[in-house]
Each structure stands twice: as C-alpha cells, then as structure tokens.
PDB file of C-alpha atoms in Angstrom:
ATOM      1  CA  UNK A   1      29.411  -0.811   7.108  1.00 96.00           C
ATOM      2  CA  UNK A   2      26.007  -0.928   8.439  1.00 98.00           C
ATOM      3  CA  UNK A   3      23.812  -1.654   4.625  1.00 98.00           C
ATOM      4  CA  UNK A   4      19.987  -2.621   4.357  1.00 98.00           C
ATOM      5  CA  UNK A   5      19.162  -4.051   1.364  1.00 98.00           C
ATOM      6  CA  UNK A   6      14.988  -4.691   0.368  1.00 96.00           C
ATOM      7  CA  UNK A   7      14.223  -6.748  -2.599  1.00 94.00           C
ATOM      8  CA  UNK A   8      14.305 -10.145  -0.199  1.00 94.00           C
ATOM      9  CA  UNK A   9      15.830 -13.129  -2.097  1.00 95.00           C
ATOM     10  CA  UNK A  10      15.255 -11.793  -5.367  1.00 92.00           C
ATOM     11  CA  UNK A  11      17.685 -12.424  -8.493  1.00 92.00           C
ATOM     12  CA  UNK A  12      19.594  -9.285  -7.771  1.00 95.00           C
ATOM     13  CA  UNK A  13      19.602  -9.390  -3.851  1.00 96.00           C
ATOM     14  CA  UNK A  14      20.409 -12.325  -3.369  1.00 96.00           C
ATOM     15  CA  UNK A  15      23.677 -12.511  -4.628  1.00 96.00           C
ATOM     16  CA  UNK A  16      24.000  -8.931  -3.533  1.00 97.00           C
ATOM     17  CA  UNK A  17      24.032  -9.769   0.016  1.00 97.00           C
ATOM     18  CA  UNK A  18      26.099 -12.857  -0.607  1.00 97.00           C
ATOM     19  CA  UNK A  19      28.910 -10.469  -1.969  1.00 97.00           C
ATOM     20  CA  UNK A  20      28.915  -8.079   0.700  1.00 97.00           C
ATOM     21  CA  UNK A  21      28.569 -10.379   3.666  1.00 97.00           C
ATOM     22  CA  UNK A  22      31.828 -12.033   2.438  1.00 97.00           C
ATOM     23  CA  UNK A  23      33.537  -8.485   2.057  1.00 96.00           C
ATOM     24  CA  UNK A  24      32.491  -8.199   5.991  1.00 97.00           C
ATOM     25  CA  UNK A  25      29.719  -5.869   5.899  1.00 97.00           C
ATOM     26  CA  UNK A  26      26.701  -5.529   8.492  1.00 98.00           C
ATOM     27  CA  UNK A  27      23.588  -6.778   6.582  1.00 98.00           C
ATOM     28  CA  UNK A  28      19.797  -6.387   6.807  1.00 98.00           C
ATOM     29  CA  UNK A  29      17.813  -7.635   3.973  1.00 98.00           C
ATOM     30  CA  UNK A  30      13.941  -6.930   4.387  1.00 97.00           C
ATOM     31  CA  UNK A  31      11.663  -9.503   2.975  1.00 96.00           C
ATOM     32  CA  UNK A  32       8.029  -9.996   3.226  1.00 95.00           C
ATOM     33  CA  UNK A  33       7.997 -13.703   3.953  1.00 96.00           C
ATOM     34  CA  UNK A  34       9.381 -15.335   7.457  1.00 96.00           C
ATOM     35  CA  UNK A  35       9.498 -18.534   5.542  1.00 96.00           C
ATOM     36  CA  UNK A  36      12.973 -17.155   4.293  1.00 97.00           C
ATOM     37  CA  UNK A  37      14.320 -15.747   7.611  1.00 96.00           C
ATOM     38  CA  UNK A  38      16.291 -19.150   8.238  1.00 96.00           C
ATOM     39  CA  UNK A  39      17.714 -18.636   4.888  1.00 97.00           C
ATOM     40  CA  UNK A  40      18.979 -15.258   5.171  1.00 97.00           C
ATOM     41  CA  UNK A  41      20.010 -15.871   8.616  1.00 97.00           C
ATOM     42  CA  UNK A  42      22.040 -18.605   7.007  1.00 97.00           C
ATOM     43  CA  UNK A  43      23.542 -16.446   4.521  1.00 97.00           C
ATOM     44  CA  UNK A  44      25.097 -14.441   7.429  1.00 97.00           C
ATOM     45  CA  UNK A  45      22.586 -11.578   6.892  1.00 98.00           C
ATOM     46  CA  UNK A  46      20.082 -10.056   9.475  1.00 98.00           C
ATOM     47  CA  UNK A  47      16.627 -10.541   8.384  1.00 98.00           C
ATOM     48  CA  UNK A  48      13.786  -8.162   8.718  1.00 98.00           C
ATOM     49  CA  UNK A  49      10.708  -9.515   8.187  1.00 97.00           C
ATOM     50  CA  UNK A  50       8.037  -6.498   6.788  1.00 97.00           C
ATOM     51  CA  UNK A  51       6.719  -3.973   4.389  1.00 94.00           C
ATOM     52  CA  UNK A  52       8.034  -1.189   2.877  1.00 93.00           C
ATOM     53  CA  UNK A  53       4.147   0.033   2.738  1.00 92.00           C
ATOM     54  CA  UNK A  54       4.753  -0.212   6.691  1.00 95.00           C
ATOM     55  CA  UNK A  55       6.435   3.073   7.426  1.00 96.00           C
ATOM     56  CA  UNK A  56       6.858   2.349  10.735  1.00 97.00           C
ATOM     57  CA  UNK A  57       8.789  -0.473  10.160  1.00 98.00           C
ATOM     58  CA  UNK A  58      10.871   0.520   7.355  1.00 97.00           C
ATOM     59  CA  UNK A  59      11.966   3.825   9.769  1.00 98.00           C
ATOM     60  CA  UNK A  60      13.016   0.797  12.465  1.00 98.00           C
ATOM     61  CA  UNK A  61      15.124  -1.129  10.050  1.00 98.00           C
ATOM     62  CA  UNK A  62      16.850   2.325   8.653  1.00 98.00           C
ATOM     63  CA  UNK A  63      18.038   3.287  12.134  1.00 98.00           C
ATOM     64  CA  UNK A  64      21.725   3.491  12.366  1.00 97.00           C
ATOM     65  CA  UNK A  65      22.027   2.261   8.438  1.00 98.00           C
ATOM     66  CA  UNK A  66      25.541   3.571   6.731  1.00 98.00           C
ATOM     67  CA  UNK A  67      23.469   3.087   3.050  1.00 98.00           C
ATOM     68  CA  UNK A  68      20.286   1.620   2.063  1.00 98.00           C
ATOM     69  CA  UNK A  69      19.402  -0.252  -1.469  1.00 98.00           C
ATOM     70  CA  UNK A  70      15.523   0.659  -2.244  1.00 97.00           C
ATOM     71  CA  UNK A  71      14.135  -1.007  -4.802  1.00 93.00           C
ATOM     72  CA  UNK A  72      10.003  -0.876  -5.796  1.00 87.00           C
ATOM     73  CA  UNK A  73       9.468  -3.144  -8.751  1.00 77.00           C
ATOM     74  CA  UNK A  74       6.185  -2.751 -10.770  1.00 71.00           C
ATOM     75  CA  UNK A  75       3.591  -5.095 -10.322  1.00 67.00           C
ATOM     76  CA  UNK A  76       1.784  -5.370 -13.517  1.00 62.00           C
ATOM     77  CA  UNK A  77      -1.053  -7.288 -11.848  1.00 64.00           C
ATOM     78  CA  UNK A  78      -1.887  -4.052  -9.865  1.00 62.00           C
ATOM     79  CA  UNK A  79      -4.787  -1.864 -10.315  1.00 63.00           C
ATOM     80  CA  UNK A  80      -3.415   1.278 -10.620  1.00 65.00           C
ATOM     81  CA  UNK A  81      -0.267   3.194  -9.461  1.00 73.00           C
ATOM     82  CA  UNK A  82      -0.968   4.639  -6.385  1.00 76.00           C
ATOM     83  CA  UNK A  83       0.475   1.859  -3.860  1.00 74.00           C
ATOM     84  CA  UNK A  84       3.400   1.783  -6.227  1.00 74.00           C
ATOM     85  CA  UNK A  85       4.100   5.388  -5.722  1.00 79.00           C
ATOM     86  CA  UNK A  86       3.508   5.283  -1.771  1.00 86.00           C
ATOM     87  CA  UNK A  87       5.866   3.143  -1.994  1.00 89.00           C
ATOM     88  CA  UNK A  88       8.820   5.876  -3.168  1.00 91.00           C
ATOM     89  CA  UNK A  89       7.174   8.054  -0.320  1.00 92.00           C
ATOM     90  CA  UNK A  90       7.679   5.483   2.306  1.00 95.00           C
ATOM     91  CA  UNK A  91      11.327   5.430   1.787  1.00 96.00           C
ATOM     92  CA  UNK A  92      11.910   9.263   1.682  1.00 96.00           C
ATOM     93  CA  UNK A  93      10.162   9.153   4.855  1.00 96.00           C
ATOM     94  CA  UNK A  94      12.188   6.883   6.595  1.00 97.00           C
ATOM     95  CA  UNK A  95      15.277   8.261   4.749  1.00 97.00           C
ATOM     96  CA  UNK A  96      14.565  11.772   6.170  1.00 96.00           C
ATOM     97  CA  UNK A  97      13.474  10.532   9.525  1.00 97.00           C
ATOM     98  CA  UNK A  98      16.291   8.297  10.700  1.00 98.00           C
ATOM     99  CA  UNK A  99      19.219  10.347   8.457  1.00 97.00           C
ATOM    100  CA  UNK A 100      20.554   7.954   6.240  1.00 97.00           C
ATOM    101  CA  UNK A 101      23.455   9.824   4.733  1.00 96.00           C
ATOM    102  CA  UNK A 102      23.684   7.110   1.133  1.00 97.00           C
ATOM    103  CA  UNK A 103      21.132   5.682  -0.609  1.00 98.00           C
ATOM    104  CA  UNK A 104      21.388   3.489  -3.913  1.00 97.00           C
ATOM    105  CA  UNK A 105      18.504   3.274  -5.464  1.00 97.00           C
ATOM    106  CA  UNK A 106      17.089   0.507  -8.325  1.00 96.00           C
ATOM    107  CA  UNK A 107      15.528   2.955 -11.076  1.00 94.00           C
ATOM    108  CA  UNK A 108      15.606   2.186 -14.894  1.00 92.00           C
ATOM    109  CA  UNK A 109      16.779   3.323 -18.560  1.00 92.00           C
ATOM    110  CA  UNK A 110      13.874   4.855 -18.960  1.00 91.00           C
ATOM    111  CA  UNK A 111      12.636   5.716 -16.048  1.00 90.00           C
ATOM    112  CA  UNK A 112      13.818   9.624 -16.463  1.00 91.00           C
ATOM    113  CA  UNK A 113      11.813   9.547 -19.193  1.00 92.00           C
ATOM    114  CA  UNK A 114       8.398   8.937 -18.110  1.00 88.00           C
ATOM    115  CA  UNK A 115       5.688  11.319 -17.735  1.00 85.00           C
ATOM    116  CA  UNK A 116       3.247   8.712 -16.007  1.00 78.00           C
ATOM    117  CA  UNK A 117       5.537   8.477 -12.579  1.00 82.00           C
ATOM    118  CA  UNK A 118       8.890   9.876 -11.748  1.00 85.00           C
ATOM    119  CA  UNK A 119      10.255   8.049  -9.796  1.00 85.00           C
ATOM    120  CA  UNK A 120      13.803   9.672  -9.678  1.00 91.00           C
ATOM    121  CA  UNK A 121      12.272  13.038  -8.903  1.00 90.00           C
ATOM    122  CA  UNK A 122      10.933  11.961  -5.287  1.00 89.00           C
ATOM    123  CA  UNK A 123      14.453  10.978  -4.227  1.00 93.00           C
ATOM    124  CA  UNK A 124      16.188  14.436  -5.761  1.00 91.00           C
ATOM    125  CA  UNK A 125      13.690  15.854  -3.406  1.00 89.00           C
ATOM    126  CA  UNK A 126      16.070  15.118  -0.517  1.00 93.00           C
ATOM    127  CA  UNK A 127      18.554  17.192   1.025  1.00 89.00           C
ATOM    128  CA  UNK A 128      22.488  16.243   1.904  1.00 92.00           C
ATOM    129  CA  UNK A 129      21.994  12.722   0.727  1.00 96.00           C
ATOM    130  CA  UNK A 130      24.061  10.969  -1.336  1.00 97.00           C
ATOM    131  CA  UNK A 131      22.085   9.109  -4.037  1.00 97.00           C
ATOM    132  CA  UNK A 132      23.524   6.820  -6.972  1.00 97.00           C
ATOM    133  CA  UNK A 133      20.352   5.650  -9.488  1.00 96.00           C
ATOM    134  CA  UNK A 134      21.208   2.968 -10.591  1.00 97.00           C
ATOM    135  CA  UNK A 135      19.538   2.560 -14.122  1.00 96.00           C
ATOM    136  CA  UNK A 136      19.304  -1.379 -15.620  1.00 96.00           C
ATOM    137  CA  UNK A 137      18.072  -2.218 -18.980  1.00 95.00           C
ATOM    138  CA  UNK A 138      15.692  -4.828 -19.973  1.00 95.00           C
ATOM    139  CA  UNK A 139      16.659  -7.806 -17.908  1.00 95.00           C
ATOM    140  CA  UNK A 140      17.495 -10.994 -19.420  1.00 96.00           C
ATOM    141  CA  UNK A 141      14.716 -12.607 -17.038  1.00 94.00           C
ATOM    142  CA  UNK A 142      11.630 -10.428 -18.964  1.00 93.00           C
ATOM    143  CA  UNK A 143      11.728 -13.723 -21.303  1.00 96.00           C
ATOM    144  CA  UNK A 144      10.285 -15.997 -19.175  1.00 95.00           C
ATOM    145  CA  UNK A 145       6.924 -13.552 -19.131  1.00 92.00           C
ATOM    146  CA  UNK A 146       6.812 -14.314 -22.940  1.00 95.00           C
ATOM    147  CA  UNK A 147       6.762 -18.072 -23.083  1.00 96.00           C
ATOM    148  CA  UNK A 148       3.197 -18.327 -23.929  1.00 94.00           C
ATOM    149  CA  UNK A 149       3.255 -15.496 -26.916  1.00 95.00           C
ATOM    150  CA  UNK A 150       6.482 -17.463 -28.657  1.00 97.00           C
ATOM    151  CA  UNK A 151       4.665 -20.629 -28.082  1.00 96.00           C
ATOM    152  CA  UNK A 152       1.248 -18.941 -29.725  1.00 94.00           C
ATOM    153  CA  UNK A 153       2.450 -16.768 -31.998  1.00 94.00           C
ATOM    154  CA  UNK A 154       5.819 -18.211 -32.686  1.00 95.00           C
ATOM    155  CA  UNK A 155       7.293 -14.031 -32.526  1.00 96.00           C
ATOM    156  CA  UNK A 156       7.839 -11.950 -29.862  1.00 97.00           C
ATOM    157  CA  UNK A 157       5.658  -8.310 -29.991  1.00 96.00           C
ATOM    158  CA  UNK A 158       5.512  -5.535 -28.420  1.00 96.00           C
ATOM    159  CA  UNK A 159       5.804  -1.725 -29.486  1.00 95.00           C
ATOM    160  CA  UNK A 160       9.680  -1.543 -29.859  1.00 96.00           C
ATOM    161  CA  UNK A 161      11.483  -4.482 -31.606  1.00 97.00           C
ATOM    162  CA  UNK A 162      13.131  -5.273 -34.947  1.00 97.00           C
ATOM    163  CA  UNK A 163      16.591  -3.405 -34.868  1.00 97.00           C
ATOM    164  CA  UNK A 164      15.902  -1.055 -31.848  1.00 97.00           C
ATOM    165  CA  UNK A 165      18.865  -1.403 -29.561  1.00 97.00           C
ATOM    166  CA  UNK A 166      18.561  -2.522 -26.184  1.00 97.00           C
ATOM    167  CA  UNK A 167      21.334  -3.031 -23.397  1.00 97.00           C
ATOM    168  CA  UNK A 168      19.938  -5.932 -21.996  1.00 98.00           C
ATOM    169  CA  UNK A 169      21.107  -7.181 -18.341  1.00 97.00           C
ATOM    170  CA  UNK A 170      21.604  -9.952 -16.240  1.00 97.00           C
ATOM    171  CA  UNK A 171      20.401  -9.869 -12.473  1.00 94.00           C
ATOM    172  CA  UNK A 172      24.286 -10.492 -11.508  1.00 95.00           C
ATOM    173  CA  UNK A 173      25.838  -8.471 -13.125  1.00 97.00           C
ATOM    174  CA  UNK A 174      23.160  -5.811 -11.546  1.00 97.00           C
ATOM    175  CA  UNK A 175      24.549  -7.004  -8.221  1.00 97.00           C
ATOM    176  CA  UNK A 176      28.125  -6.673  -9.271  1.00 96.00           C
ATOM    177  CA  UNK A 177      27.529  -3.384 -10.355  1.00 96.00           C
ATOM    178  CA  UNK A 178      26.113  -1.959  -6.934  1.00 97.00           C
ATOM    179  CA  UNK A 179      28.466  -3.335  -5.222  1.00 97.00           C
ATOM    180  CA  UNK A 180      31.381  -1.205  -7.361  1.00 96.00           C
ATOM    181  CA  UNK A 181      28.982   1.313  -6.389  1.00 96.00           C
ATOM    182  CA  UNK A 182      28.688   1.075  -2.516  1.00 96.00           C
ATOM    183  CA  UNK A 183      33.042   0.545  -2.744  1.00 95.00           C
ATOM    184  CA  UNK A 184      33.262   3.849  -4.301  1.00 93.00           C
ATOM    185  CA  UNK A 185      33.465   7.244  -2.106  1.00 92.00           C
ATOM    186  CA  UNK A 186      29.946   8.924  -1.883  1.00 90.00           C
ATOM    187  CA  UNK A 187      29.817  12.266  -3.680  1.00 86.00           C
ATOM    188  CA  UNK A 188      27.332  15.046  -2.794  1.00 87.00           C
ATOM    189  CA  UNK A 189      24.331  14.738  -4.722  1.00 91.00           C
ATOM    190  CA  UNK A 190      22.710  12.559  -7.090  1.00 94.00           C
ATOM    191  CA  UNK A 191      24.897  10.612  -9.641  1.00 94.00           C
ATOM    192  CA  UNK A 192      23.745   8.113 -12.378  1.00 95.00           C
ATOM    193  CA  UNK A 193      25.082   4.773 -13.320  1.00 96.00           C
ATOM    194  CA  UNK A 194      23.844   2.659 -16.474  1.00 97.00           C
ATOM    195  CA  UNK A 195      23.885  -1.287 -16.263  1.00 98.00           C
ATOM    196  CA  UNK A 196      24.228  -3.756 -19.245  1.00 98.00           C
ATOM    197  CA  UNK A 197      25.173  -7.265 -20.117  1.00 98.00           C
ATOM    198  CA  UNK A 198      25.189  -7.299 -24.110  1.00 98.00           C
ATOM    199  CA  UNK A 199      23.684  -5.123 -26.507  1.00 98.00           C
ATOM    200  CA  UNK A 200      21.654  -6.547 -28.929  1.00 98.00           C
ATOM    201  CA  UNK A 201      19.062  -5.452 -31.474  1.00 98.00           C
ATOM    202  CA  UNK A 202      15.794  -7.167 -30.568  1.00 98.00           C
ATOM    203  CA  UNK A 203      16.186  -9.781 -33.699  1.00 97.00           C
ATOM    204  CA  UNK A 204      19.480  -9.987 -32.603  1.00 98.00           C
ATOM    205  CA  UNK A 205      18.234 -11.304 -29.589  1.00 98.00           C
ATOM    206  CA  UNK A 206      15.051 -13.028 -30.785  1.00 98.00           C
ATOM    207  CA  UNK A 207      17.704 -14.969 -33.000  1.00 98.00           C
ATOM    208  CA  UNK A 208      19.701 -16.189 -29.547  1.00 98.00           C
ATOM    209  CA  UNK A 209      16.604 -17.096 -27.638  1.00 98.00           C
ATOM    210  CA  UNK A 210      15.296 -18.822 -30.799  1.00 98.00           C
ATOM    211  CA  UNK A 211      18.014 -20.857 -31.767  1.00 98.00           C
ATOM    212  CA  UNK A 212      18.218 -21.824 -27.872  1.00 98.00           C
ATOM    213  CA  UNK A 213      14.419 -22.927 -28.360  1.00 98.00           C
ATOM    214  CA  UNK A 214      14.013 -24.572 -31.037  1.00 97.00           C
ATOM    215  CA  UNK A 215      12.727 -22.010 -33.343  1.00 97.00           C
ATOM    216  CA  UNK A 216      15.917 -20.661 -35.489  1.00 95.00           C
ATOM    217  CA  UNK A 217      13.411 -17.857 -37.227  1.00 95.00           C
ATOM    218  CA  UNK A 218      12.056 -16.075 -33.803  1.00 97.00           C
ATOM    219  CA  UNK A 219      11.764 -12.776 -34.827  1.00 96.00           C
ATOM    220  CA  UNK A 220      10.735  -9.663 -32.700  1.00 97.00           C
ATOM    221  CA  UNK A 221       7.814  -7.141 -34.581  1.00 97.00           C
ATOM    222  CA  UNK A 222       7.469  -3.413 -33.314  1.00 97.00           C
ATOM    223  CA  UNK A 223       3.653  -2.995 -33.437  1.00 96.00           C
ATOM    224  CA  UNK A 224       1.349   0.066 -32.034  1.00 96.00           C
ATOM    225  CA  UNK A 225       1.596   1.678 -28.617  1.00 94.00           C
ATOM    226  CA  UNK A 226      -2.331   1.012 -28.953  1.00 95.00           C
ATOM    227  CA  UNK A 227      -2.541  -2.296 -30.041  1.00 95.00           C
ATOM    228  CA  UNK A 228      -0.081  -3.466 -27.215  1.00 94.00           C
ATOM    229  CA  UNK A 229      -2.280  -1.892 -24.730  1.00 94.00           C
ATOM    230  CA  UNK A 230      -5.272  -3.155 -26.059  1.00 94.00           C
ATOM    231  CA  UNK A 231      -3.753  -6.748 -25.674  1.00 91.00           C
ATOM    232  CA  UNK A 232      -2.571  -5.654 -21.868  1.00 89.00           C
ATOM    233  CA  UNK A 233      -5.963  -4.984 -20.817  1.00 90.00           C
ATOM    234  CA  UNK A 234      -7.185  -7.898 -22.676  1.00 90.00           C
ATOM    235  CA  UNK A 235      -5.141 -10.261 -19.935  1.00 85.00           C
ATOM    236  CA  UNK A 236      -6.260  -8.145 -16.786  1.00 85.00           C
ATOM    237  CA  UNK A 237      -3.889  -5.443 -16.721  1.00 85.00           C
ATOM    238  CA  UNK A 238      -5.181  -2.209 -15.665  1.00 85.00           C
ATOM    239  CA  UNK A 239      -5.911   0.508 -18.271  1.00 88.00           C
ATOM    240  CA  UNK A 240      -2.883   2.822 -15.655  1.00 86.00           C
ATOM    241  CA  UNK A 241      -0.414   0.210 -15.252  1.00 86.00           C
ATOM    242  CA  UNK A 242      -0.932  -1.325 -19.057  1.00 90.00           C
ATOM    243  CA  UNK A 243      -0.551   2.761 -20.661  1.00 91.00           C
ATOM    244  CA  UNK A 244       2.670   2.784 -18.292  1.00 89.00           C
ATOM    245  CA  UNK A 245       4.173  -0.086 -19.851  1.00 90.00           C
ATOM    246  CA  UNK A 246       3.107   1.417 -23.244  1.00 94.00           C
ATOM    247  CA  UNK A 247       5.569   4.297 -22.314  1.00 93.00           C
ATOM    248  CA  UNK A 248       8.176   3.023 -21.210  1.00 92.00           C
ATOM    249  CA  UNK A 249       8.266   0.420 -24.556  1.00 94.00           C
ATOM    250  CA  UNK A 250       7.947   3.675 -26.775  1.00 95.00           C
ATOM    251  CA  UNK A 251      11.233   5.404 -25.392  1.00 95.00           C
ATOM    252  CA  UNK A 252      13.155   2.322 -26.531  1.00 95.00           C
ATOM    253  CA  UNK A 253      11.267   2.417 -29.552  1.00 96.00           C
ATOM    254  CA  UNK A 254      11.863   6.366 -30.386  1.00 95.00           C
ATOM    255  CA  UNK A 255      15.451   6.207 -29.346  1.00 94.00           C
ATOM    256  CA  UNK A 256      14.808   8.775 -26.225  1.00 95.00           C
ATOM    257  CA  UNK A 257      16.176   5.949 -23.862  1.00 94.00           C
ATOM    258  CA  UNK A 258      19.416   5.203 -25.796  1.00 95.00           C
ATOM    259  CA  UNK A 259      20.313   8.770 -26.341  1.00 94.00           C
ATOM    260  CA  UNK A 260      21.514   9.079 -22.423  1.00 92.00           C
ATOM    261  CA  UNK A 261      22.696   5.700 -21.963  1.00 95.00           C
ATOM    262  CA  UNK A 262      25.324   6.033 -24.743  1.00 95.00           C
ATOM    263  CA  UNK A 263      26.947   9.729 -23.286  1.00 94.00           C
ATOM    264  CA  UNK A 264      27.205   7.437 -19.782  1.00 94.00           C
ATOM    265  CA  UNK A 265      28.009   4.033 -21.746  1.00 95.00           C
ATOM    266  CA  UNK A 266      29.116   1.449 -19.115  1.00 96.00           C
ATOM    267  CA  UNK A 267      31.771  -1.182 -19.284  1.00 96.00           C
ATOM    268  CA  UNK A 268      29.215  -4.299 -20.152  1.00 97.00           C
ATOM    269  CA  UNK A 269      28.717  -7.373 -17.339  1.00 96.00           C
ATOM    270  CA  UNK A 270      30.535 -10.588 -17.778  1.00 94.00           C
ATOM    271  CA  UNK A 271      27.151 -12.534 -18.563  1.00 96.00           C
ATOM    272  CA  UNK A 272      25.747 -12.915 -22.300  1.00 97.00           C
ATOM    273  CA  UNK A 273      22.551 -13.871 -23.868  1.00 98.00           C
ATOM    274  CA  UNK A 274      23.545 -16.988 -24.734  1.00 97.00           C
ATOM    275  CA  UNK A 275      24.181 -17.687 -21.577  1.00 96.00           C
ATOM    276  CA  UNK A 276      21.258 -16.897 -20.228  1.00 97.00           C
ATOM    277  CA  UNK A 277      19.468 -18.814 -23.273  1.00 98.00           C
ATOM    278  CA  UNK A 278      20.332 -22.468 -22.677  1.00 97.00           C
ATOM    279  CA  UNK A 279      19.332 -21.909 -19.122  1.00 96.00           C
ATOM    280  CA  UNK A 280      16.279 -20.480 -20.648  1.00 98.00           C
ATOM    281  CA  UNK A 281      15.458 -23.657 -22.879  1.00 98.00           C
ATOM    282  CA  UNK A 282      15.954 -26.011 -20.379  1.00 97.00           C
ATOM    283  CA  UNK A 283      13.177 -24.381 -18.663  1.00 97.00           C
ATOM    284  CA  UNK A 284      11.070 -23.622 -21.418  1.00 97.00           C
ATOM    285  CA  UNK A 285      10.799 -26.943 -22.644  1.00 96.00           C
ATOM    286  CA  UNK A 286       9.682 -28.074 -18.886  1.00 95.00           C
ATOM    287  CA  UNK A 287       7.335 -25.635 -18.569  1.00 91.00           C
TER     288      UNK A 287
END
C-alpha cells in the first residue's frame, strides 16, 4: 500500500516506517528538514521535504495515498493555539481534496475531553473516511522535560500525581500499535484505539525513575490547576497553551480520562518503565 506518514524521524515514526518498509509497503514520510532526506531515503522510504502549514504541499504528497498517519504535536513554546489548530484544518483539506479513503490519526487519552481544542471533532467532520484515533497516554519520554524540577526540587509536580493512575507509553510500542492498526480491515467510520506500556500510579512511577536516579524517595505531589499554571507562565509559556496543559493534567487528576480508557482497555506494549529508566539515568547523569 501506498502510506504517508508526517512526524519525520521522530520516536514514533521512525521505527514506524522501519516496520512497514520491511512488510513491503510504499512509504512517504514528510519532514521539515532536508538534512534528513539521505536518511530516510536510506531507510527505503520516500522523503518529502515540507509543511503541513503548507496546504499546497501536503495536498501533493496525499495524492494517490492508500492511508495517511497525521500527527500535530503541541508545542508548548507557542504563543497561542491558533497555528496548532490550522494545522488539523490543513489535513482535512488535503484529506477531502485528494480522497484519501483511511486516515490514522495521533490524538490522546484525553484529548476527547478537552474543552480548549477538539481535536477529534475536526476529523469526524469528514465524510466516507475511515478514521482510527489513536489515543496514547503519557509517554515515557515526558521525563526528560522534568530533569531540572527533580534536580531542584528533588519531586516531581504537577496537578495530578500521588496515586492517580496513568497508562504510560513507550514511543515503540506506539508504532507497534499503528501498525496492528493499518493490518486490520478499515471499517466505516471513526473507531478508537487506546495505547499503553505499564500502568503505574504516579509514585509508582516516581519510585522507578527515582531508584534509576539516584534518589530512592522521588515522590510525585498533585498541586493546584492554578499554581501549575502560574509556574507555566513563569518559564515563558503562554497564558493559552499553559491553561491547555492545565486541562488536560486535571482529567487525569479527576478520573474523566481513565473512565474511557478502562471500557476500551488495551493489551499493554512489551516495553516497561524500568526499561525506559536506566536509559533515562544514563542520560540524566550526562546531562
């Protein structure tokens, strides 16, 4: 099949398009930088070097696609929302215009819980599509953003923690899981499919990452929606982006996000916490 895949050489699409170039499909991965076309080229992958904000392009790179993987990640260090979002309307777009028939798309836990953007609600919009949302927790990589507060404060804090559940993920088994996806028949519609690695309370995992570290008492505090976004904008982030992040904490915090993720429980991904923590410590002690 004929699949374009954006997210570049990121941790999930990376081994994404290693997977299904090796099961013989036709691959495009869009990235932003043509210092990595020699490396996807070399991967066995067609590269195509662009935006997503380009709609032009992106409608080029959909023609004659079988599916297409859309991802948008959120930049914290933007100033508000709005490029984000044009994002999601750059894809239905091109999805309209050039008739992709399957889409998979990278969404979140959470993220048909937010009031702030709805993100899933632009791509129900379209008509005889198939879509799969494809809904990650936490990923195991949102540690290395919180170096500097264990180092500081010798916790981790934000406003969910203590014994809140989370299905935290690994990249991989992200990858893995799309790829079950795309080798399953397409239904009519829109379809959901959770991701997780290992679930873990938050001083469950605190524990794992602090034994890793060093620090065998690492523990994890729930503090208020407010004070967390007070310490956002302290850094730089944007009053929007830092109340968005305040949201989506708060639904793993008031048990909203769990609530659907355990009626559509998936089987968990081979990779563990621990796992991911010695890899973790190595690095945190170099950096």
């Amino acid at each position: 099949m004929k699949i374009v895949l954006t997210g570049s050489l990121g941790n999930i699409s990376k081994p994404l398009t290693e997977i299904l170039v090796k099961a013989g499909h036709q691959i495009t991965l869009i990235s932003t930088d043509p210092n990595k076309q020699a490396r996807i080229q070399a991967m066995g992958a067609q590269p195509a070097i662009g935006s997503i904000q380009d709609l032009p392009f992106l409608i080029k790179t959909f023609t004659g696609a079988d599916i297409v993987y859309c991802m948008n990640p959120l930049n914290f260090t933007m100033r508000d929302l709005d490029a984000w979002d044009s994002n999601l309307d750059n894809y239905i777009r091109a999805i309209r215009q050039t008739g992709v028939k399957r889409v998979i798309v990278l969404s979140g836990w959470i993220a048909h819980l937010l009031n702030s953007v709805r993100p899933e609600k632009k791509f129900e919009a379209l008509q005889d599509v198939s879509i799969t949302f494809v809904r990650p927790g936490p990923f195991y990589s949102n540690f290395y953003h919180l170096k500097d507060m264990i180092r500081q404060q010798r916790m981790i804090v934000s406003n969910y923690g203590d014994e809140d559940m989370v299905a935290f993920v690994a990249p991989e088994d992200i990858a893995a899981a799309i790829v079950e996806e795309i080798n399953t028949p397409a239904v009519a519609g829109t379809k959901v499919t959770y991701v997780a690695s290992e679930e873990l309370t938050c001083n469950q995992a605190a524990q794992i990452i602090g034994e890793a570290i060093g620090i065998p008492d690492l523990q994890w505090k729930a503090i208020p929606g407010e004070q967390v976004k007070q310490g956002l904008e302290a850094t730089g982030v944007s009053p929007e982006v830092a109340g968005l992040l305040v949201e989506m904490q708060a639904n793993m915090h008031n048990g909203k996000a769990q609530q659907d993720y355990y009626l559509n429980r998936p089987v968990l991904g081979k990779r563990k916490l621990r796992d991911f923590a010695r890899e973790y410590a190595t690095w945190y002690h170099q950096n």
